[in-house]
Coordinates of C-alpha atoms and ligand atoms in Angstrom, one line a residue:
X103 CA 0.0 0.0 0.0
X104 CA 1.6 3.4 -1.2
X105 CA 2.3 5.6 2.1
X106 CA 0.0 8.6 2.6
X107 CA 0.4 12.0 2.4
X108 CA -1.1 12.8 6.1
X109 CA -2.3 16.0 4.7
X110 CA -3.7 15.5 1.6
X111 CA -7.5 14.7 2.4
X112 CA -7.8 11.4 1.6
X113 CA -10.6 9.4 -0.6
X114 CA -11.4 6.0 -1.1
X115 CA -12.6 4.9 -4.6
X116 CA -14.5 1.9 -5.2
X117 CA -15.2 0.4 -8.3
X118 CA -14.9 -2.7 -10.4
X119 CA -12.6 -1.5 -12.7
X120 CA -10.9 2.0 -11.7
X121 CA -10.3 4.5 -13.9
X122 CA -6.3 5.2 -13.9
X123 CA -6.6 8.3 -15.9
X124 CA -9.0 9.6 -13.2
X125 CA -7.2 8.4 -10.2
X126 CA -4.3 10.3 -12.0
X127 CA -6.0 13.2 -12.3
X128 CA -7.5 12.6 -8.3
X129 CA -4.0 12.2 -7.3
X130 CA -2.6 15.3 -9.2
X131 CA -5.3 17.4 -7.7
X132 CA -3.9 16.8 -3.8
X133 CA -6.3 14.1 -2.8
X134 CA -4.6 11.0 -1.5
X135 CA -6.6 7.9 -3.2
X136 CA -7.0 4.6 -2.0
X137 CA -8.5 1.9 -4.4
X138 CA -11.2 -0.6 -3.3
X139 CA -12.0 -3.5 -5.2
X140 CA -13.6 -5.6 -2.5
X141 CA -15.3 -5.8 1.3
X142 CA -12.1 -6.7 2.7
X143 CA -10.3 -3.8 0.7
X144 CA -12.3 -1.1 2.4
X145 CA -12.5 -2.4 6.1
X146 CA -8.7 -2.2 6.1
X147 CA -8.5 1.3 4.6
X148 CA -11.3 2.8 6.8
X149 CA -9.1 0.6 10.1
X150 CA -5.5 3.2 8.5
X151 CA -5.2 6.7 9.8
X152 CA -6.4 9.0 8.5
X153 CA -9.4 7.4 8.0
X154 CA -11.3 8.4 4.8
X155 CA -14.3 10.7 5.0
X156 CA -14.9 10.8 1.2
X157 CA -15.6 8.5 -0.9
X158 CA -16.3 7.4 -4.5
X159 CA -18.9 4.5 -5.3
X160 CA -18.5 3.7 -9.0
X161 CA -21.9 1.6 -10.2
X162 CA -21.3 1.3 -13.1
X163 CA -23.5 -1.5 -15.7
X164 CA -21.7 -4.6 -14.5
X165 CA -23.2 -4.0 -11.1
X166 CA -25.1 -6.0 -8.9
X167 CA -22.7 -9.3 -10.2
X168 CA -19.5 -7.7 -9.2
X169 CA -20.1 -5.0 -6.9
X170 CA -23.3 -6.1 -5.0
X171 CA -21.4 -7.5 -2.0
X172 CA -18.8 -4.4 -2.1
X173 CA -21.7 -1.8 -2.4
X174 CA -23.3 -3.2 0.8
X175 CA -20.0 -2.9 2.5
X176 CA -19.5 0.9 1.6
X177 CA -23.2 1.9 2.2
X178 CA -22.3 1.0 5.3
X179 CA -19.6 2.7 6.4
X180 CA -21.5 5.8 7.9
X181 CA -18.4 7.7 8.5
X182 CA -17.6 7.8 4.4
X183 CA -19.6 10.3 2.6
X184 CA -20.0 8.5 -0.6
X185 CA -20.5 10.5 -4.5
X186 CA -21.7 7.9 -6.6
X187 CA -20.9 7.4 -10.7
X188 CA -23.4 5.7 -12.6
X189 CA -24.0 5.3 -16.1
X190 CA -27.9 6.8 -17.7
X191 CA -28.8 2.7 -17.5
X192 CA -28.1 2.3 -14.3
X193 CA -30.1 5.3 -13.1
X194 CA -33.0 3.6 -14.5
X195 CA -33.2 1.4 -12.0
X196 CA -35.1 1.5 -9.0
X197 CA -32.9 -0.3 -6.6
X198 CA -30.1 2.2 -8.2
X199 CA -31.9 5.5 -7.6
X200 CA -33.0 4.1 -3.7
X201 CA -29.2 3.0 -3.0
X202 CA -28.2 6.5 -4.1
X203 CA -31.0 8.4 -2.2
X204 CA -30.7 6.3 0.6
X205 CA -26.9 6.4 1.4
X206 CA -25.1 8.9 -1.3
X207 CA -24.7 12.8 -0.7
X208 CA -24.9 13.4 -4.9
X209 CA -24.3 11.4 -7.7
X210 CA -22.1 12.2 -11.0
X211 CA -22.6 10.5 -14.8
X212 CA -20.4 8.0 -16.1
X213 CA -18.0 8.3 -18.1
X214 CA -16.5 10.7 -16.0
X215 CA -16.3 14.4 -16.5
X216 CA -13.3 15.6 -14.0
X217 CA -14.4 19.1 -13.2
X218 CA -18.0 17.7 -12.2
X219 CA -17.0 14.8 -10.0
X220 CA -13.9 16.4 -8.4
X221 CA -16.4 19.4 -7.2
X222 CA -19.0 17.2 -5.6
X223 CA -15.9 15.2 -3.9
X224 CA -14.5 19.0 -2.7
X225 CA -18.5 19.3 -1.9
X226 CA -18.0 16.1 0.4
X227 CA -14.9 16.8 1.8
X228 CA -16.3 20.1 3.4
X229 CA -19.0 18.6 4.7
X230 CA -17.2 15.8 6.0
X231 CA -15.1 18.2 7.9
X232 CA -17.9 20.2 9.5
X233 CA -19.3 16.9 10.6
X234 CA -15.9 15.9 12.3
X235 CA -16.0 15.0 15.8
X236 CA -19.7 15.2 15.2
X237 CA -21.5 12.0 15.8
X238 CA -24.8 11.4 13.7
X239 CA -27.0 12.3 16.5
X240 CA -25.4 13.2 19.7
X241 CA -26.6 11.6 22.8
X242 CA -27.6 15.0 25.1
X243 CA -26.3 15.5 28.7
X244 CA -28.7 12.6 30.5
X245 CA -30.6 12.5 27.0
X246 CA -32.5 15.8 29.3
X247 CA -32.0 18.4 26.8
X248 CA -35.3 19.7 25.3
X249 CA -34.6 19.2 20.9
X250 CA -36.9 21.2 19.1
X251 CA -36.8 24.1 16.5
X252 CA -39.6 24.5 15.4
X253 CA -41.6 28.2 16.1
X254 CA -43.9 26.6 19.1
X255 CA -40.8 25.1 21.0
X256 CA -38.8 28.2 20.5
X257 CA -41.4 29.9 22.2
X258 CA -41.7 27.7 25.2
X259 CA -37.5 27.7 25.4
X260 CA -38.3 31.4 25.7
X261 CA -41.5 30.8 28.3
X262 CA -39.3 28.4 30.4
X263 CA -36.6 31.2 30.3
X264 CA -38.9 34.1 31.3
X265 CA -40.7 31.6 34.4
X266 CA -37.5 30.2 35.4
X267 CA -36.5 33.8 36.9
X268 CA -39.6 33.6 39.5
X269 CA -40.6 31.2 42.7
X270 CA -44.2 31.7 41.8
X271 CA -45.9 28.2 41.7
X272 CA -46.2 27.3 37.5
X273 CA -48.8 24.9 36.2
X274 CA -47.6 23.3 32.4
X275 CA -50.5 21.8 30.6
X276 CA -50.1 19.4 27.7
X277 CA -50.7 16.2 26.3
X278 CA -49.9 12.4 27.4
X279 CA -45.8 12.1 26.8
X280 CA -45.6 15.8 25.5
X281 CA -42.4 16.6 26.9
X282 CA -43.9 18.5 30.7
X283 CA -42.1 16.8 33.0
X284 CA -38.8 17.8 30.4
X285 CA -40.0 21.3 30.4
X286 CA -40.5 21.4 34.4
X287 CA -36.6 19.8 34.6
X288 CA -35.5 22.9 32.4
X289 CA -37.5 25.2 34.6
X290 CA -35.5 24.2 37.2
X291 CA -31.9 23.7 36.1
X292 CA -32.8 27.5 34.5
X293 CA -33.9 28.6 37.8
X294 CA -32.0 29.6 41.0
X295 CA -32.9 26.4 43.0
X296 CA -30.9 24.5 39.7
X297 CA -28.6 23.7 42.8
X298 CA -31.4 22.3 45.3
X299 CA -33.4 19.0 44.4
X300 CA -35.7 18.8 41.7
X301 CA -38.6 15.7 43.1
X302 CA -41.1 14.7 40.8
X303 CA -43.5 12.4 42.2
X304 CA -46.6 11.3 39.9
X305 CA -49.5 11.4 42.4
X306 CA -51.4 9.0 40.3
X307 CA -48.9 6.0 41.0
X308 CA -48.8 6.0 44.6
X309 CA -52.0 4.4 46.3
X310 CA -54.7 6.7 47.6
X311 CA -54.2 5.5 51.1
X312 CA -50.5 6.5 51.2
X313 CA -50.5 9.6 49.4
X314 CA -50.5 11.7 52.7
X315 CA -47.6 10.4 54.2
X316 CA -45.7 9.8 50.7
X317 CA -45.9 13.8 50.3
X318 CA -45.7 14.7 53.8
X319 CA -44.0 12.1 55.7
X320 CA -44.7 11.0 59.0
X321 CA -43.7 10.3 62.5
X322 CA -42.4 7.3 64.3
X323 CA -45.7 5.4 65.4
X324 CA -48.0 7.8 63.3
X325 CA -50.0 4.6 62.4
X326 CA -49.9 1.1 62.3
X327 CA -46.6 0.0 60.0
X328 CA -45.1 3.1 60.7
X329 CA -41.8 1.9 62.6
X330 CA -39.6 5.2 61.9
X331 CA -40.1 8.7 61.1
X332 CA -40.2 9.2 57.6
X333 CA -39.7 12.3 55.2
X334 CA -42.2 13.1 52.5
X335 CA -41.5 14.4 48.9
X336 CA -42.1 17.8 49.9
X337 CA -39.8 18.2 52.5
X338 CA -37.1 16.5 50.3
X339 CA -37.5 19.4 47.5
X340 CA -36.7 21.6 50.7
X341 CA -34.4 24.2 48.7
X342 CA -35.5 23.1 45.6
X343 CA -38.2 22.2 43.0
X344 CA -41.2 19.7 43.3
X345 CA -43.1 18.6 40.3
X346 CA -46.6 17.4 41.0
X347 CA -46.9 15.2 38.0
X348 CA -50.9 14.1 37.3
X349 CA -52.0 16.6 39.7
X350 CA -55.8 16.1 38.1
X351 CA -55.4 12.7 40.0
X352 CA -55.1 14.2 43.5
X353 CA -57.3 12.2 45.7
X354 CA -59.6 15.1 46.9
X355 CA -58.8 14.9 50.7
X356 CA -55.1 15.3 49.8
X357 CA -55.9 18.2 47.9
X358 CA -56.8 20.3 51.4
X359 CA -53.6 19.7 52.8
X360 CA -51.4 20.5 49.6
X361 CA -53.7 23.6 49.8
X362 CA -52.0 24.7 53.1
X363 CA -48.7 23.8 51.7
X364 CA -49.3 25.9 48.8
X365 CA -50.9 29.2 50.8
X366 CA -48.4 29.8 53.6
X367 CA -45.4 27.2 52.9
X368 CA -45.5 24.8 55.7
X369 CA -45.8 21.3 56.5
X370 CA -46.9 18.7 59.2
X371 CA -45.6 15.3 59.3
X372 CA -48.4 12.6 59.6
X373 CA -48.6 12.1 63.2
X374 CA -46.7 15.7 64.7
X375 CA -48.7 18.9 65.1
X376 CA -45.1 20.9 64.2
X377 CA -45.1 23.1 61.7
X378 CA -42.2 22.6 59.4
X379 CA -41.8 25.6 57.1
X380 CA -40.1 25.0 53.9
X381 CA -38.7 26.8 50.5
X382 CA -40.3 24.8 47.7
X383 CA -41.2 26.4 44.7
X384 CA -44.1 23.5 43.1
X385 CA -44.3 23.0 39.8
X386 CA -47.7 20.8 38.6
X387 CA -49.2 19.3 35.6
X388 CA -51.7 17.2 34.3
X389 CA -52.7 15.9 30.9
X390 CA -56.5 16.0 32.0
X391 CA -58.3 19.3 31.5
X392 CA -58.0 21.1 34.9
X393 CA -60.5 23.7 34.1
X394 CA -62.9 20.8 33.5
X395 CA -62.0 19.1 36.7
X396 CA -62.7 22.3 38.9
X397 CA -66.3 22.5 37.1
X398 CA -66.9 19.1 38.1
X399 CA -65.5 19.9 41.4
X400 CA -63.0 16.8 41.6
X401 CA -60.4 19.4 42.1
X402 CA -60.7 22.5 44.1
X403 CA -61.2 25.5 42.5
X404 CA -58.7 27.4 45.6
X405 CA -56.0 25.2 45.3
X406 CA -56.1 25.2 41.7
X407 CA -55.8 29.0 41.4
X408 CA -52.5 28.8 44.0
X409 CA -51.1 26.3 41.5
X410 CA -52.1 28.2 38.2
X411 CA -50.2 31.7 39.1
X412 CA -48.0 30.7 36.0
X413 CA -48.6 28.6 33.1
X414 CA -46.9 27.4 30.2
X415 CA -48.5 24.7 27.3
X416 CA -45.7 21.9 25.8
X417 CA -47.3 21.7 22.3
X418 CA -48.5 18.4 20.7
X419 CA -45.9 16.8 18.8
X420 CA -48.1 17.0 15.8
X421 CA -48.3 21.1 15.9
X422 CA -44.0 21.2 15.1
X423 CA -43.9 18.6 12.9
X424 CA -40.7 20.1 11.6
X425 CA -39.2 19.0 15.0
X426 CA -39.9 15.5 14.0
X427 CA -37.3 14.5 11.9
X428 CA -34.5 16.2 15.0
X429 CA -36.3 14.4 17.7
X430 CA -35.7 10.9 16.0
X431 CA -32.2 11.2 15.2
X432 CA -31.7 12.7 18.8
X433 CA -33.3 9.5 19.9
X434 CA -32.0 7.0 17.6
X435 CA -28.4 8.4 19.2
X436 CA -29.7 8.4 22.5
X437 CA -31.2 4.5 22.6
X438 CA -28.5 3.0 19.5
X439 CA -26.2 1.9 22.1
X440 CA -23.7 -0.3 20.5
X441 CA -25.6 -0.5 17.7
X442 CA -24.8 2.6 16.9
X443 CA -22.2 1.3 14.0
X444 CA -24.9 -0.6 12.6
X445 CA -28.1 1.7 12.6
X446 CA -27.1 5.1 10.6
X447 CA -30.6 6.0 10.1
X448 CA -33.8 6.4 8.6
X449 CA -35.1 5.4 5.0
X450 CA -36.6 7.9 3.1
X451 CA -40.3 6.4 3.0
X452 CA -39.5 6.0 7.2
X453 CA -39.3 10.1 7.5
X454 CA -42.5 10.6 5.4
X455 CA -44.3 7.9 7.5
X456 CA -43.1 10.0 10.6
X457 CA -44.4 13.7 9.2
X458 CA -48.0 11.6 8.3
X459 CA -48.3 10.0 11.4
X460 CA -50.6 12.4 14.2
X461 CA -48.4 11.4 17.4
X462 CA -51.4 10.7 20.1
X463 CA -48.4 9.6 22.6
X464 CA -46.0 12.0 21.4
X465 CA -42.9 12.1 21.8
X466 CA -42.8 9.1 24.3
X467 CA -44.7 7.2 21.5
X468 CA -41.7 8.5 19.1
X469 CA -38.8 7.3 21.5
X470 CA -40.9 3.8 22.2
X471 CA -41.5 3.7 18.5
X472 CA -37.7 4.2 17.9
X473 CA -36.8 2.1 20.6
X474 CA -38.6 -0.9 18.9
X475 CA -37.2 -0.2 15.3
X476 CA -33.3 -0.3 17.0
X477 CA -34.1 -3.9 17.7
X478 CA -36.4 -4.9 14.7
X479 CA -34.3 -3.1 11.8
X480 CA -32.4 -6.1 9.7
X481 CA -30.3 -3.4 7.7
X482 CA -28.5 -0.2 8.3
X483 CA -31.5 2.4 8.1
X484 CA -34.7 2.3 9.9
X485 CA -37.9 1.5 7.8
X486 CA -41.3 2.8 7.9
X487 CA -42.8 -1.0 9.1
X488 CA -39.5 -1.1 11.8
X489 CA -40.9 2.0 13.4
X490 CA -44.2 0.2 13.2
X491 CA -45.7 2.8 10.5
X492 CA -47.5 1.9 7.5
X493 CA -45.3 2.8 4.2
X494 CA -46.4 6.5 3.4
X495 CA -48.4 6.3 0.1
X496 CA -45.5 6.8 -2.9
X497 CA -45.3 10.0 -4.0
X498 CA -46.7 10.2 -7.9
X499 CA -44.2 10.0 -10.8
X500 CA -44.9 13.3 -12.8
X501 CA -45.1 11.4 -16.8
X502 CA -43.5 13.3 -19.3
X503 CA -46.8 14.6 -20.8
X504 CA -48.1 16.1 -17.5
X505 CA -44.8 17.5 -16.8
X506 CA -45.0 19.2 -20.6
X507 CA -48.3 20.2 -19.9
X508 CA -47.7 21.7 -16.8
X509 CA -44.4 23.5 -18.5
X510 CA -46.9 24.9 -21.3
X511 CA -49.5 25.9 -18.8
X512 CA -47.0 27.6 -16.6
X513 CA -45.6 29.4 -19.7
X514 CA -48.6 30.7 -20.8
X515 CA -49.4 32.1 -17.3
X516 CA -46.0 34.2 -17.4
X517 CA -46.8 35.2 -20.8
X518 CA -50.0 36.7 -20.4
X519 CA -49.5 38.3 -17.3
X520 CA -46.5 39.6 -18.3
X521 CA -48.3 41.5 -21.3
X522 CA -51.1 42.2 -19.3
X523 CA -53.2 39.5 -21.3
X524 CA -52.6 40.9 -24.7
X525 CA -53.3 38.1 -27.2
X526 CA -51.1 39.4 -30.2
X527 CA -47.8 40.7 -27.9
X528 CA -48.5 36.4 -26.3
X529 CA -48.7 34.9 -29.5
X530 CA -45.4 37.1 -30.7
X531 CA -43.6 36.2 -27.5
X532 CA -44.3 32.7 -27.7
X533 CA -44.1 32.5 -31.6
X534 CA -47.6 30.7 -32.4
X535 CA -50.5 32.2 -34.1
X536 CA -53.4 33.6 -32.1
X537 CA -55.4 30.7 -33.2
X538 CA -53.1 28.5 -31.4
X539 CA -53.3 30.9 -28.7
X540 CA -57.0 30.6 -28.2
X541 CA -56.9 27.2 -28.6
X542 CA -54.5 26.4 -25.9
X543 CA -55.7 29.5 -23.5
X544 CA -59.1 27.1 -23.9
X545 CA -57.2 24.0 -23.0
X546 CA -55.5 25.1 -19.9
X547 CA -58.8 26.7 -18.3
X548 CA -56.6 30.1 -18.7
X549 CA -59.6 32.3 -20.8
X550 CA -60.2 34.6 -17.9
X551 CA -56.6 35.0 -16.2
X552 CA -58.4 38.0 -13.7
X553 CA -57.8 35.8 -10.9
X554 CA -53.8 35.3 -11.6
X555 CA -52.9 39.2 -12.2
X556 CA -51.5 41.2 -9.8
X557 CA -55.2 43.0 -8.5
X558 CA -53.3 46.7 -9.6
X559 CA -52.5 45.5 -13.0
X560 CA -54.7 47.2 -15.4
X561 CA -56.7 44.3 -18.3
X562 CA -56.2 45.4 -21.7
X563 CA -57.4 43.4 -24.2
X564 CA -56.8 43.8 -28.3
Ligands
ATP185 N1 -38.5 18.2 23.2 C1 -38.0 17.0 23.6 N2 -36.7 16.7 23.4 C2 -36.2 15.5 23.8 N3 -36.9 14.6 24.5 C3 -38.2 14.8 24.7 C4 -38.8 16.0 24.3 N4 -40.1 16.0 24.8 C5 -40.2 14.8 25.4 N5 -39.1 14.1 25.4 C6 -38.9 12.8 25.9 O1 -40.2 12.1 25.8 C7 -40.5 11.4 27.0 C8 -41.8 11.9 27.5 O2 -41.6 13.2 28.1 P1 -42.2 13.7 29.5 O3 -42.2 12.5 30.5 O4 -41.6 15.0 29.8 O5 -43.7 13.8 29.0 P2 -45.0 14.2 29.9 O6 -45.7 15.3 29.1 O7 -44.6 14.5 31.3 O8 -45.8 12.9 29.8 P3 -47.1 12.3 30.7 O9 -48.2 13.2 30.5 O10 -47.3 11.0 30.2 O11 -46.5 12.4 32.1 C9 -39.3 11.5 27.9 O12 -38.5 10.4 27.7 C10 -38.7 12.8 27.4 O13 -37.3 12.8 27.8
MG186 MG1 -45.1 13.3 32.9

């Protein structure tokens, strides 16, 4: 193997049959190539430093018989960004055109043109090196960061922000696996108390009979199977935050002695008549319509307005869709594991199943559904039936005719609007009679354009 030049950026080229004149040419231009005939080829080039983050995946018409076993092997090798070459035949085909979707950042014709092919390697090359150091999907600090772009989560970043700065009590509404308890964590760690304990206790999983001394604790001998004092969740937020998770689910005699918490800050353990005061701020939510539960008076209407003093919403999932596609790679690096190497991603058909689908569990139904695919996928990117989806309907192939009758309709359009619907200036412009004219303005539906001009342009017609 010829000895690299460390500096050059380095590309592997995998073909059947290389083209010397090209590798030349590669070679001449400063990139250091490495030629791949087979599996075992590439595995010991990507093991030599420095690895190569480019590559060049020849298909050419001899492939699948010669190359089918190599191109599995390159596809997947995530850390290569791979240009394809493939001749006008091979593009015909639809495995071709799904492999080079799927796994290839661009593709360049056969035989090659070296201006073309070296720019989209140059094209790789600095995207490889912004990626560098960059995982595919970066496992957050305790998978705890909130991931969203999209306008509604910006805002509630901002929200959290803005209620962070406050100890007044904060009520976050939104639906089942939404992201609250996330947004109540980021409160916190935003907040003052970000040193003090953040406890989040659901108060629909712990048993109606228990729920006073779970949040309030108790004394040594305060009942029956109460051998030692114990301290409730409240007291242990002492200095810090407590999240009252499923707060609709309160058991309604509960409810009065949260009240007292909530109005002047103190606590009794079960069995003491001491008052304990304590800095908590409480943070609550519930995925059941609070409003609804006061009017049907299974929650109290005073204890729900010391709760409500603030109040953000975590939007559904399916109102930032465009947050979709960043929350699945976040979670595909968070739960990969090990099998990171092996899962690189989502197919195509897989993303559109995920923008289709509405999300009733959220984003917990997204990890749980990415979770699943991890263990179910056979290849190297996720499917739409991994993830559990149905395959998203496939998108219509525009024929040849409707794309020349859209082109012809779209022409006439710019025409006529452009000489404010003058038939003779159109039929000049376009070079056909004004028979032809008519004929096709009758065709396309386009006799009265009104509607398309811009509402100051004034109609003349000759
Ligand atoms: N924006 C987000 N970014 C990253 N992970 C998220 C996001 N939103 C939610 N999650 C993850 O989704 C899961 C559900 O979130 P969370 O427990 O905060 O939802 P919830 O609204 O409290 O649900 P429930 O109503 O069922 O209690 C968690 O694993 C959480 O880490
Ligand atoms: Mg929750």
């Amino acid at each position: 193997m010829p000895k690299r030049n460390r500096d050059a950026p380095a590309l592997v080229y995998a073909s059947a049959a290389h083209d010397p004149s090209l590798c030349d040419r590669l070679r001449e231009a400063g990139w250091s190539v490495e030629l791949i005939g087979s599996a075992h080829e590439l595995e010991r080039t990507l093991r030599h430093a420095p690895a190569p983050n480019v590559g060049l995946l020849e298909i050419g018409d001899e492939h699948p018989g010669t190359m089918g076993a190599m191109l599995e092997h390159c596809v997947g090798a995530p850390q290569v960004h791979w240009i394809a070459a493939v001749t006008t035949n091979q593009l015909r085909r639809a495995a071709t055109r799904e492999l080079i979707g799927c796994y290839c950042l661009d593709y360049v014709f056969l035989p090659y043109a070296f201006d073309v092919v070296e720019s989209a390697l140059r094209r790789a090359l600095r995207l490889a090196s912004l990626l560098r150091g960059v995982s595919h999907a970066p496992p957050l600090a305790g998978g705890q960061s909130i991931i969203g772009r999209s306008d509604p989560m910006q805002a509630l970043q901002r929200e959290i922000q803005k209620v962070a700065y406050t100890d007044a009590p904060l009520f976050i509404a939104g639906e089942s696996g939404a992201g609250k308890e996330l947004a109540a964590r980021a409160v916190h760690d935003a907040s003052s108390r970000a040193q003090g304990p953040f406890v989040a206790i659901n108060c629909c999983a712990i048993p109606p009979t228990l729920v006073q001394s779970e949040l309030f604790g108790h004394e040594r001998g305060a009942f029956t199977d109460a051998e030692r004092r114990k301290i409730g969740h409240i007291e242990a937020a002492n200095g810090g935050t407590l999240f009252l998770d499923e707060i609709g689910d309160l058991p309604l005699e509960c409810q009065a002695t949260l009240l007292r918490f909530a109005q002047d800050g103190t606590i009794q353990r079960l069995g003491s008549d001491v008052s304990i005061p304590l800095d908590v701020r409480i943070i609550s939510a519930t995925h059941v319509d609070l409003e609804d539960a006061v009017r049907s008076q299974s929650f109290r209407f005073d204890l729900y307005h010391r709760l409500c003093v603030l109040r953000i919403d975590v939007p559904p999932l399916r109102e930032r869709s465009t947050d979709i596609h960043l929350l699945a790679f976040h979670l595909l690096g968070l739960y990969a594991g090990e099998r990171k190497s092996r899962i690189h991603g989502f197919t195509p058909s897989a993303l559109r199943a995920m923008l289709l689908h509405d999300w009733p569990g959220n984003v917990r139904e997204l990890a749980n559904r990415v979770r699943r695919a991890i263990v179910m996928a056979d290849g190297a990117y996720i499917r739409a039936v991994d993830l559990g989806l149905g395959e998203p309907p496939v998108r219509r192939a525009l024929t040849l005719a409707d794309a020349r009758d859209e082109a012809e309709r779209n022409c006439l359009i710019e025409a006529l609007i452009a000489h404010g619907n003058r038939s003779n200036e159109v039929a000049e412009e376009l070079d056909i009679s004004r028979i032809t004219l008519y004929r096709l303005r009758m065709r396309h539906g386009l006799q009265d354009i009104a509607g398309l001009m811009p509402p100051d342009f004034p109609e003349r017609r000759k």
